[in-house]
XYZ file of C-alpha atoms in Angstrom:
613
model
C 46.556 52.294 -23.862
C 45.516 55.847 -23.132
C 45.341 56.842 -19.390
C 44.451 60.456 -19.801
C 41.113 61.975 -20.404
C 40.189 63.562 -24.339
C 37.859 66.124 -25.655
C 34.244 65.745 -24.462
C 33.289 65.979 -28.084
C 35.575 63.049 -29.041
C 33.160 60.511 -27.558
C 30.460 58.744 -29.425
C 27.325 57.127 -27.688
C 25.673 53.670 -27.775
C 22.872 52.228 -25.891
C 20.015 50.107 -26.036
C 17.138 52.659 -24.336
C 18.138 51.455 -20.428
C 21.595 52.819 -20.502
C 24.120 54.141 -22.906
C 28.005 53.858 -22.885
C 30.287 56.595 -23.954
C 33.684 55.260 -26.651
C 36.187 57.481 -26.887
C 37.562 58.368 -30.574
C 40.333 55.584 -29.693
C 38.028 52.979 -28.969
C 37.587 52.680 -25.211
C 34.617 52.780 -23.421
C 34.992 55.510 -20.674
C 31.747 55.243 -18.822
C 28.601 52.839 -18.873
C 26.218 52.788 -16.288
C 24.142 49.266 -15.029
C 21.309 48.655 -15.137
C 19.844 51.999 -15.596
C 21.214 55.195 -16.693
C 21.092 56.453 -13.302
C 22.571 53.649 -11.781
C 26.342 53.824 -10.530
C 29.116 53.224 -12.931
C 30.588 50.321 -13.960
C 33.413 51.791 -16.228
C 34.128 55.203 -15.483
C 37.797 56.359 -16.430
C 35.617 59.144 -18.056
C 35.974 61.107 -14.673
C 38.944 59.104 -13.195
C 41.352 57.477 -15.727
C 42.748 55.892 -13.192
C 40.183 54.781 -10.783
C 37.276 54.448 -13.199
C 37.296 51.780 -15.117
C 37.327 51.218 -18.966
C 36.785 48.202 -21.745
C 39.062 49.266 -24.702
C 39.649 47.857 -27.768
C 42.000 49.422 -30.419
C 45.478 48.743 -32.299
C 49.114 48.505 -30.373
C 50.392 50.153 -32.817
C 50.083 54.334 -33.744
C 46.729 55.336 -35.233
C 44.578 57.581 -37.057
C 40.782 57.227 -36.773
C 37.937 57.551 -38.599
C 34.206 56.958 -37.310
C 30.347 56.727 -38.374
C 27.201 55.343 -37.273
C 26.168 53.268 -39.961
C 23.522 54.141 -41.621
C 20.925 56.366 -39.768
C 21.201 53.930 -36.417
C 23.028 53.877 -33.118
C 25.621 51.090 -34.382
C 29.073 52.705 -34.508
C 31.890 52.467 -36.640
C 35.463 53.633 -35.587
C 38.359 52.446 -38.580
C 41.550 52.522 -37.249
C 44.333 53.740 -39.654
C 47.906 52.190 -39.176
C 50.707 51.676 -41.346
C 50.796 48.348 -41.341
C 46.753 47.973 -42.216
C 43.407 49.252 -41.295
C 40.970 47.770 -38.274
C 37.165 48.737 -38.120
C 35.550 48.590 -34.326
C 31.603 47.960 -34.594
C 29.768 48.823 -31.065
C 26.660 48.384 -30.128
C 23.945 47.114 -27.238
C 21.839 44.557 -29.327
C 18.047 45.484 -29.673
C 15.057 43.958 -31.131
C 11.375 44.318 -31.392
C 9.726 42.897 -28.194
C 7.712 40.024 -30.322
C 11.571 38.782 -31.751
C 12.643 38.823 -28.121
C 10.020 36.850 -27.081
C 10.802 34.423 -29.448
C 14.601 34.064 -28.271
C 16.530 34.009 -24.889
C 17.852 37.687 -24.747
C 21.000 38.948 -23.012
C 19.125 42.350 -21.181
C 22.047 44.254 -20.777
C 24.944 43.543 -23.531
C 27.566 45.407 -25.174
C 28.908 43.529 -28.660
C 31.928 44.287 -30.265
C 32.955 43.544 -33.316
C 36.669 43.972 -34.564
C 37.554 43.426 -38.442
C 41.000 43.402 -40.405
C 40.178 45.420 -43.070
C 43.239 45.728 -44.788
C 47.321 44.768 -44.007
C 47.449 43.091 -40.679
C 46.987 45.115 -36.857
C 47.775 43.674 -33.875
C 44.894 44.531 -31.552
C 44.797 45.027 -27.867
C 42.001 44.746 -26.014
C 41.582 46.015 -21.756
C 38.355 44.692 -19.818
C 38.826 46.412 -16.346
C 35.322 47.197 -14.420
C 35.154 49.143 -11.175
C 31.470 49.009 -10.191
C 30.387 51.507 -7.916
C 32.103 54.826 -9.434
C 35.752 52.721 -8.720
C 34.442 52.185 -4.886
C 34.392 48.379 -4.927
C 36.614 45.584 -6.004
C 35.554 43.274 -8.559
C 38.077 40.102 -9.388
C 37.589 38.406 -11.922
C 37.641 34.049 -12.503
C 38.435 32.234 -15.540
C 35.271 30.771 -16.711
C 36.798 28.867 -20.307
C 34.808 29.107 -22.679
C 32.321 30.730 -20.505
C 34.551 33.523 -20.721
C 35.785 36.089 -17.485
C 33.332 36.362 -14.922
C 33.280 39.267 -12.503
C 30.424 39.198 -9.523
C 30.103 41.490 -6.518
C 26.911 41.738 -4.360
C 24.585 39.796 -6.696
C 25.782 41.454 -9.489
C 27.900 40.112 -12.049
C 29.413 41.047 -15.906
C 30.420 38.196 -17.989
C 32.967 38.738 -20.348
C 33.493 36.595 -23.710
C 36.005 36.862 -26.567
C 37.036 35.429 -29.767
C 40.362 35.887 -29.119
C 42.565 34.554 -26.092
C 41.979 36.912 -23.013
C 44.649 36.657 -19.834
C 43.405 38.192 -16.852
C 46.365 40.372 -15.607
C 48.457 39.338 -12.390
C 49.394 43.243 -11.264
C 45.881 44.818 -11.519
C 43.345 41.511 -12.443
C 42.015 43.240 -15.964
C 41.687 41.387 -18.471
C 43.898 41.554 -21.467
C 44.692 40.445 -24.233
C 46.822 41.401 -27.535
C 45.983 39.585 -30.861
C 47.468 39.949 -34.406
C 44.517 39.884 -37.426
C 44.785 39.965 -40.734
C 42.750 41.553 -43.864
C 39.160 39.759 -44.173
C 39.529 38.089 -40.280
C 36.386 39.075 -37.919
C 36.314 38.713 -34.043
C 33.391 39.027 -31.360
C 34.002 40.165 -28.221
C 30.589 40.549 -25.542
C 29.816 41.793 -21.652
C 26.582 40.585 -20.423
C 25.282 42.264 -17.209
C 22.357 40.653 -14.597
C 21.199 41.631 -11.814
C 20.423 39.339 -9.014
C 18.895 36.089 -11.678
C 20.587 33.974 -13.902
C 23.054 34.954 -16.376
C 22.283 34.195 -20.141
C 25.243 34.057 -21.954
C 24.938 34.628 -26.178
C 26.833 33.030 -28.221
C 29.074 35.065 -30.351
C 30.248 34.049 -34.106
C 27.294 34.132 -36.637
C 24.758 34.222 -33.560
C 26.732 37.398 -32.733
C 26.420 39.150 -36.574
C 22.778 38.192 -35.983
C 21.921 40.239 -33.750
C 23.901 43.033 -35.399
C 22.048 42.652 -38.698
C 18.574 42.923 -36.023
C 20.064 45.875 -34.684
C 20.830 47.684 -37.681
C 17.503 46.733 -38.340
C 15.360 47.830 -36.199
C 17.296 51.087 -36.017
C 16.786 52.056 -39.963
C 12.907 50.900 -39.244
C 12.559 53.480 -36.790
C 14.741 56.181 -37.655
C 12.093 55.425 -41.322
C 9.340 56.499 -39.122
C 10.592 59.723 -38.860
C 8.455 62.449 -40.922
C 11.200 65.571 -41.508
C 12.124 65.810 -45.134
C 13.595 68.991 -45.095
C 17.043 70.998 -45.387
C 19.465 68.944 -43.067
C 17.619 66.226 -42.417
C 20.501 63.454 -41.405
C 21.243 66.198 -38.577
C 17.301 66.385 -37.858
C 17.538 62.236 -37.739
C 20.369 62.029 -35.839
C 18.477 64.222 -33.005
C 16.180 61.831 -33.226
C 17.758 58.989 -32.590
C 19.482 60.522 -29.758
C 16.268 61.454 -28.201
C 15.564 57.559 -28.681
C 18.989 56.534 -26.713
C 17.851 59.229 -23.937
C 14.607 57.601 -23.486
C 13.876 54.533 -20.529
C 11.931 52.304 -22.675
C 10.310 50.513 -19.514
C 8.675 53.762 -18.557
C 8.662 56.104 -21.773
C 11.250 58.807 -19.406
C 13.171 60.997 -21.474
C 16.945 61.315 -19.360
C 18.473 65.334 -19.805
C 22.043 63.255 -20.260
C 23.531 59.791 -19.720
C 26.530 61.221 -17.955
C 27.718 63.173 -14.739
C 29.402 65.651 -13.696
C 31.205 66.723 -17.081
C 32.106 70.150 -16.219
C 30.413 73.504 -18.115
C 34.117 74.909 -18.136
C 37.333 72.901 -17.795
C 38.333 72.758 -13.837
C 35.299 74.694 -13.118
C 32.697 73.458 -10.375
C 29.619 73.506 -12.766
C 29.397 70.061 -12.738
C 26.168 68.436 -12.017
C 24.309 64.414 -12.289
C 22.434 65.088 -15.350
C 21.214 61.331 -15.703
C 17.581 62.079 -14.614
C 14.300 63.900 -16.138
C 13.740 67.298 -16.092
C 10.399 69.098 -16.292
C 11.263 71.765 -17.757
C 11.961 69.980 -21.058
C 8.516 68.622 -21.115
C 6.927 70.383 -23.904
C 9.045 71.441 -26.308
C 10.263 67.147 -26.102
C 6.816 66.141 -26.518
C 6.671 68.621 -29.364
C 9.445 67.110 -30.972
C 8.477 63.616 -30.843
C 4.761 64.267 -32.389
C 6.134 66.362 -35.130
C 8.557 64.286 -36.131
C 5.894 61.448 -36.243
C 7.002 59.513 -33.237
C 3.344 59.574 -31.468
C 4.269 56.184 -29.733
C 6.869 57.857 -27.824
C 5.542 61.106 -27.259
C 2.510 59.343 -25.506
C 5.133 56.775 -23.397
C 6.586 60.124 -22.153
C 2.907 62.145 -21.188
C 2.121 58.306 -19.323
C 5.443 58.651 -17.507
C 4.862 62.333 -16.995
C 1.112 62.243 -15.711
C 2.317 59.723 -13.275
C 5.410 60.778 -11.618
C 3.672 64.346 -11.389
C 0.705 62.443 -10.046
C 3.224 61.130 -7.259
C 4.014 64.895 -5.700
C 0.594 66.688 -6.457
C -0.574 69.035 -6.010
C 2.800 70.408 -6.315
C 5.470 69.592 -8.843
C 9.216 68.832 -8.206
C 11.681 69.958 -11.017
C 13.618 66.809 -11.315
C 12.330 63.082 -11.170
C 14.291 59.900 -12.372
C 13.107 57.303 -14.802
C 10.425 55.573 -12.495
C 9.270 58.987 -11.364
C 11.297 59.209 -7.671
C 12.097 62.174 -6.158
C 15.239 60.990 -3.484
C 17.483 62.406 -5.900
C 20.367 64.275 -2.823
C 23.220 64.697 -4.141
C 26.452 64.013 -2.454
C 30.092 64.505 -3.839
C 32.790 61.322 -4.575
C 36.012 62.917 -3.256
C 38.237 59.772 -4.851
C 37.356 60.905 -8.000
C 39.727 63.273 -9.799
C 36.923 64.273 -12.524
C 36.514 65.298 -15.890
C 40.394 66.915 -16.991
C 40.285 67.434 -13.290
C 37.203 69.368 -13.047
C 35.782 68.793 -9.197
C 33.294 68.386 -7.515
C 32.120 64.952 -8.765
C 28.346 64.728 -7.839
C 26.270 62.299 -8.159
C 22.329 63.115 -7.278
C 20.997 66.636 -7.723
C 20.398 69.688 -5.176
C 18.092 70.972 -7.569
C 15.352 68.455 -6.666
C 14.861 70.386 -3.597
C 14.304 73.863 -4.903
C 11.060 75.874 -6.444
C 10.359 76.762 -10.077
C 7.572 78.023 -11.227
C 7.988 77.401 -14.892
C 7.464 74.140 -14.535
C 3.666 74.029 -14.154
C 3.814 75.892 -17.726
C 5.498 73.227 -18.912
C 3.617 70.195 -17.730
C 0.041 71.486 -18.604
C 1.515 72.743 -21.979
C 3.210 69.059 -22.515
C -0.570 67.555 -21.840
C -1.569 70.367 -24.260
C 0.338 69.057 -26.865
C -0.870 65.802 -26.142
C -4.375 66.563 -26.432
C -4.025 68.232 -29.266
C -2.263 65.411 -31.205
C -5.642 63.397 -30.371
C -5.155 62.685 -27.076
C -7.475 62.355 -24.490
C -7.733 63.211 -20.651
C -9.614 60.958 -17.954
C -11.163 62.326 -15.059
C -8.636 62.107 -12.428
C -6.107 63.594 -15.301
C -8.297 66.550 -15.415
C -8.549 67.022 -11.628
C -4.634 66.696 -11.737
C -4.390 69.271 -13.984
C -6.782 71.564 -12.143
C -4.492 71.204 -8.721
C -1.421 72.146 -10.786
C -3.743 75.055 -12.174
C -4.425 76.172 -8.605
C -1.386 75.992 -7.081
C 0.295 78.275 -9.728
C -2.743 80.476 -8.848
C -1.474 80.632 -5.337
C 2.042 80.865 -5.875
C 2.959 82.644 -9.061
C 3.767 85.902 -6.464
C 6.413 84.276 -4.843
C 9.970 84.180 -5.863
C 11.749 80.933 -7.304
C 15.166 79.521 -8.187
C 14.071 79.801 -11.853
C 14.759 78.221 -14.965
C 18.729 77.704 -14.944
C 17.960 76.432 -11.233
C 20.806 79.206 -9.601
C 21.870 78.826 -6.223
C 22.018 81.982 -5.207
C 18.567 82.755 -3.642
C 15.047 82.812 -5.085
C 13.955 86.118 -7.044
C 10.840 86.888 -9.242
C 12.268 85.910 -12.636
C 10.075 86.638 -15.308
C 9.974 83.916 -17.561
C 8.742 81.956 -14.325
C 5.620 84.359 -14.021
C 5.030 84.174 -18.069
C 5.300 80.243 -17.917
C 2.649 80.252 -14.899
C 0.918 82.718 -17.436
C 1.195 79.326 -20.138
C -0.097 77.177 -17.533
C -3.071 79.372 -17.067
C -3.908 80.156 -20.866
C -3.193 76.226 -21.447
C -6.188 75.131 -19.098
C -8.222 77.592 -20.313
C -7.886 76.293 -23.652
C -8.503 72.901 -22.335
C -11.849 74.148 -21.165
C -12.592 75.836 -24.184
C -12.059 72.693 -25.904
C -14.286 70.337 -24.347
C -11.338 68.612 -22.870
C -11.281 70.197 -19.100
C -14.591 70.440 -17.221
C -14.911 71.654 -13.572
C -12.378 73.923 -13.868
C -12.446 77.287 -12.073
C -12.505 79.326 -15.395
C -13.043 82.779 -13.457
C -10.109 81.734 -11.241
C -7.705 81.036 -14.024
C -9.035 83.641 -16.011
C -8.342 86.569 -12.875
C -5.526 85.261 -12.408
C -3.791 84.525 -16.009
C -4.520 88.630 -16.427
C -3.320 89.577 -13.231
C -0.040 87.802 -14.814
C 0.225 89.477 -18.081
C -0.249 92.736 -16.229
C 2.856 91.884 -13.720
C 4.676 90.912 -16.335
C 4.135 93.593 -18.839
C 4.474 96.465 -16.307
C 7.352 94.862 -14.470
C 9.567 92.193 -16.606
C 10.034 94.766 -18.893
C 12.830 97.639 -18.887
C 12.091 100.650 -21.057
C 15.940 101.572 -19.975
C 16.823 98.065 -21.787
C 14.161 97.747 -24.175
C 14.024 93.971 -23.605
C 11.851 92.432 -21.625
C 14.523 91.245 -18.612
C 15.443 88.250 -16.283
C 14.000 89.442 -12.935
C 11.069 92.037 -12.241
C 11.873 95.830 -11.979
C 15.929 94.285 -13.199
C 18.069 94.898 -16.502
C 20.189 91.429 -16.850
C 19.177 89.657 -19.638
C 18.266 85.762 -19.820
C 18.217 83.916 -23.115
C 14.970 81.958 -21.725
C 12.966 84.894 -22.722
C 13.226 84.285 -26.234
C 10.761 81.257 -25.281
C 7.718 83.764 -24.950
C 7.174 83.917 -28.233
C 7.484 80.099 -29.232
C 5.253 79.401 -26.202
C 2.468 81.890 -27.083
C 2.715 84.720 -24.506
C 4.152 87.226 -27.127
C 3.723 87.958 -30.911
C 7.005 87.057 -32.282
C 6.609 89.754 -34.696
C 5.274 92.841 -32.172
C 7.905 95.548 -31.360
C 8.681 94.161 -27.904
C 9.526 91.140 -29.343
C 11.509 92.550 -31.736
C 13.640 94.636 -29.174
C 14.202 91.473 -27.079
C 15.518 89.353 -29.597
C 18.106 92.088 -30.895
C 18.929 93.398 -27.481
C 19.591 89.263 -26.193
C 21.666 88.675 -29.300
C 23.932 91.696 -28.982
C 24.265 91.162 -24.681
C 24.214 87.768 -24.799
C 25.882 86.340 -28.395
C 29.195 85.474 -29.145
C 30.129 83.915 -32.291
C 26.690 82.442 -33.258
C 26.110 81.286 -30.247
C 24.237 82.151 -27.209
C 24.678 82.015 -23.385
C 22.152 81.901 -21.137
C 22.972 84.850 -18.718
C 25.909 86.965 -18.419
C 25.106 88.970 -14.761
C 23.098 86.930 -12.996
C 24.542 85.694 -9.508
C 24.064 81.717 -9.688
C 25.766 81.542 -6.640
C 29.225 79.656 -7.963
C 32.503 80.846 -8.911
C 34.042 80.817 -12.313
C 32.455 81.138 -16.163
C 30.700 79.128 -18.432
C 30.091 78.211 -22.333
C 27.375 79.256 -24.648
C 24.172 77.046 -24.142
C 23.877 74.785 -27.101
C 19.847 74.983 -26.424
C 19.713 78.991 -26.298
C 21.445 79.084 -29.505
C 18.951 76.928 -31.174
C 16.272 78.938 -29.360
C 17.110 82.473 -31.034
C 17.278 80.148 -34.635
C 13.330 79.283 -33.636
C 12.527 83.013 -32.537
C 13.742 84.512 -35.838
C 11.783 81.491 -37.585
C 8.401 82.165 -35.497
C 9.023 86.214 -36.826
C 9.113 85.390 -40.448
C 13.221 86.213 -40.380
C 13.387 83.093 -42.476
C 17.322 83.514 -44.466
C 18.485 84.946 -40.742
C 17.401 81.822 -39.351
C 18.262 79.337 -41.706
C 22.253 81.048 -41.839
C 22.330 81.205 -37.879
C 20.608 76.998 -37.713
C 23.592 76.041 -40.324
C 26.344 78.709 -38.326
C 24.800 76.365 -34.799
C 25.111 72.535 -36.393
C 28.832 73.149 -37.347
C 29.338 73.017 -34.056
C 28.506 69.183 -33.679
C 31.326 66.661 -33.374
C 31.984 64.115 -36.259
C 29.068 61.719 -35.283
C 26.626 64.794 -35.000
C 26.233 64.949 -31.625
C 25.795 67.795 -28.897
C 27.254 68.279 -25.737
C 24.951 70.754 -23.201
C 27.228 73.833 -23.095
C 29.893 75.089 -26.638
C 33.382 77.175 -26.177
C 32.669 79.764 -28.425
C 35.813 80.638 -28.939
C 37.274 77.218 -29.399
C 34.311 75.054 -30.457
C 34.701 72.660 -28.009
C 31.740 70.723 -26.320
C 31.542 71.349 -22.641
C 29.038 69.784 -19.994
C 27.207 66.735 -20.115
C 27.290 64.853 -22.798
C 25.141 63.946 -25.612
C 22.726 66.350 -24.047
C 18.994 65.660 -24.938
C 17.471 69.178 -24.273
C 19.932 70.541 -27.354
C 18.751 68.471 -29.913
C 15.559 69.076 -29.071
C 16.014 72.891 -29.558
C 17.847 71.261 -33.077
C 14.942 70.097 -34.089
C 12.357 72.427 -32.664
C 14.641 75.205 -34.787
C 14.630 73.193 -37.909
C 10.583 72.500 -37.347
C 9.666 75.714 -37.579
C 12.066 76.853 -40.175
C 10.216 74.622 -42.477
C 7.042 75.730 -40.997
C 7.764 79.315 -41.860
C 8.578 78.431 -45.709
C 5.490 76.775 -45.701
C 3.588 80.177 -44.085
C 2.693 78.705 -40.910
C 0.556 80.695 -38.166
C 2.963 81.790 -35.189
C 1.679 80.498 -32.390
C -0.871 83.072 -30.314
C -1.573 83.132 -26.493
C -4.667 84.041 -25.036
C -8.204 81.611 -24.909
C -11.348 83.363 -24.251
């Protein structure tokens, strides 16, 4: 059994659109969250292979893998390779539409395994060791027969069932088990989770490849929904669907990543909870979802958004969680050893308390987006809307953490002052439209100039050429190639121009992008390339008509994906490897904002222009 920790980009995900467990290329499941994805870990070897907690299933004997999702779902498929015969892992949380589940006792929170002799015979080995509570509490488990191991601490309890005879270990009380198959023999295994009610325990055996065959089901029907039929369009889907495992069903939130504290360079301290929502990915989400032709989700995620912001009017807070809650302090879990050793572990997030301006531009763009896609806005949405309006009137002059939420003190950072700009132009649009009324349109209007003339005087550098990351400063900040794709700037005017060549030859390595090279954040040590800010500069050159530049840079970015197509937050550029949390939602959005508007491009599409009258 392995003890050590492997490559970030050698996990896979699964989940069922509550929570999501990561399975390591060898077939263990190094960290799974309950109930929620914010909730505290119930395996966790993924930052302590010791401490953690793990459920692995994989051959005694030395392997080779191989691994898919099957099909275009979230079901996935790890064959093991030894020379004695070949073993295929299926994993999965069961789902189903909500009228089947209706129809059926359902198991809320289940992980189903499936192990198959393929070929030869494998003797398989199997560890069930849970350490709720990020390896803080004790959880021993009883012998249940046929009712399989039971574990319960505090109201909580994890049931787990196998086909094959489990032992529950005297030195450390996991449960174990080693099994021979052989070629064409099948066997379930399950954990059920509840919470404080009764526990429903599903049968396995043909009850158990029933509610695969659902799964797999209901997967293909919605990945079928989506609408992208162009050039790499199983990478486009597979965004997709990871979007879909990032989202909290119950409430329509879209989580940044299902994991914490995975570090943005190995044994650095970048290492932050990235299990909540973040504002900041509000629009350019939402415009993913609609284009794609997932409207049901894109309007679950402006419901969650209009309330939680509704919550903490009339100002906003940059990060909420799922049910829109703002006591998000982090602290630090000093048993941990982390990620290859990378410490702090947090869990919580410091950023909660800071101020960003961008974020108004976001949210009022998000509802723009919304309207726009047929939407409609009630009365006390509009007045909502107007307060955020307002209070980016009244605050746009002061300085703020910014985008990349830095700890090292608050400074005027342009792309904040450009995104208040958004939020101004966005309202006044809104009015425009019909969809806005009692707005203060001389207000806005004052006040959206008064930004544009800050911004053009100030955030940019004729020494640089570029427009730059703080007022009257030269550093340079990838986030600036958004002012195009939001509508500030014409992607194809000469300042535009100059940005985008002076960020790719200050800021590029290798294809890829990182976010800032100067800038103080306020922490020791480096960083990767941001996966996001790589797809950004693929959407700028798209937006400017630089369609073969764009297309070669989009197919230079996805080769950086692991095997299942997935995308951590941060990329070695030098090595490839995937660094930070992990899958990370916000860069395969920018996947498939960058592929969007490459098609739109080939297709002549208007770049988007700023400015209503």
């Amino acid at each position: 059994m392995e003890t050590g920790n492997t490559a970030i980009g050698d996990y896979a995900i699964i989940g069922d659109c509550r929570s999501a467990a990561l399975i390591s290329r060898s077939g263990s499941i190094d960290w799974l969250c309950r109930p929620r994805f914010d909730s505290p870990s119930l395996f966790g070897a993924l930052l302590d292979p010791e401490k953690g907690g793990r459920f692995a299933v994989r051959p005694t004997a030395h392997f080779t893998t191989r691994r898919r999702y099957v099909g275009d779902t979230n079901v996935l498929e790890t064959t093991f390779y030894t020379d004695n015969g070949v073993l295929r892992l299926t994993d999965l949380m069961p789902v189903d539409s909500e009228e089947n589940k209706r129809r059926q006792l359902w198991a809320a929170h289940q992980i189903l395994r499936r192990v198959e002799c393929v070929e030869g015979e494998v003797e398989v080995e199997v560890i069930c060791d849970p350490r709720p509570n990020y390896g803080r509490e004790q959880c021993r488990p009883r012998d249940r027969g046929r009712l399989g191991i039971y574990y319960e601490h505090q109201g909580r309890a994890l049931i787990l069932r196998s086909e094959m005879p489990i032992t529950i270990s005297s030195r450390n009380g996991a449960a174990y088990l080693q099994h021979t198959l052989r070629a064409g023999e099948c066997r379930h295994l399950s954990t059920v989770y509840t919470v404080s009610e009764p526990s429903f325990i599903p049968p396995l055996g043909e009850e158990a490849e029933r509610r695969i065959r659902a799964s797999l089901d209901w997967w293909t029907a919605w990945s079928n929904r989506c609408t992208y039929t162009g050039p790499h369009a199983s990478m486009v889907r597979r965004s997709a669907l990871v979007l879909k495992l990032m989202t909290f069903a119950p409430s329509g939130a879209v989580v940044a990543a299902p994991t914490t504290s995975l570090p943005e360079w190995p044994g650095g301290v970048r290492n932050w909870d990235y299990r909540y929502c973040w504002l900041r990915d509000a629009s350019l989400t939402l415009r993913a979802l609609y284009e794609l032709g997932y409207g049901e989700e894109g309007n679950a995620f402006i419901d969650w958004l209009m309330h939680s912001t509704r919550l903490t009017r009339p100002e906003l807070q940059i990060i909420y969680n799922v049910y829109g809650e703002t006591g998000l302090d982090e602290s630090e879990l000093d048993h941990l050893a982390g990620f290859a050793g990378s410490r702090p572990v947090r869990i919580g997030n410091d950023a909660s308390h800071q101020f960003q301006l961008d974020i108004y531009g976001e949210v009022i763009d998000a509802v723009y987006e919304f309207v726009r896609h047929g939407g409609h806005l009630d009365a006390p949405e509009q007045k909502l809307l107007v307060g955020f309006g307002k209070t980016a009137c009244r605050r746009w002059r002061e300085p703020d953490e910014g985008i990349w939420e830095v700890r090292g003190g608050r400074k005027h950072h342009t792309y904040s002052k450009a995104m208040c700009w958004v939020a101004l132009d966005r309202l006044l649009r809104l009015h425009h439209e019909g969809h806005l009324k009692r707005a203060p349109v001389e207000l806005f209007r004052a006040e959206r100039d008064a930004l544009r003339a800050e911004i053009e005087q100030r955030g940019y550098s004729a020494e640089v050429d570029s427009y730059v990351s703080t007022l009257d400063g030269e550093d340079l900040d990838a986030s600036l190639l958004l002012l195009s794709r939001h509508g500030y700037l014409d992607p194809r005017s000469e300042r535009a121009g100059r940005t985008r060549e002076a960020i790719r030859e200050k800021l590029g390595r290798n294809g890829l992008l990182y976010r800032y090279r100067a800038q103080d954040d306020g922490l020791p040590g480096e960083e990767a390339a941001f996966g996001i800010c790589s797809f950004w500069a693929v959407a700028d050159l798209a937006l400017a008509g630089e369609i073969r530049q764009a297309e070669g840079l989009f197919e230079c970015i996805i080769g950086y994906a692991n095997d299942v197509g997935l995308f951590a937050e941060e990329i070695n550029p030098d090595s490839g490897a995937a660094l930070g949390n992990f899958p990370q939602a916000f860069t395969h959005v920018g996947l498939v904002d960058a592929a969007l508007l490459i098609e739109d491009a080939k297709r002549g599409g208007k770049t988007p222009k700023g400015g209503a009258r």
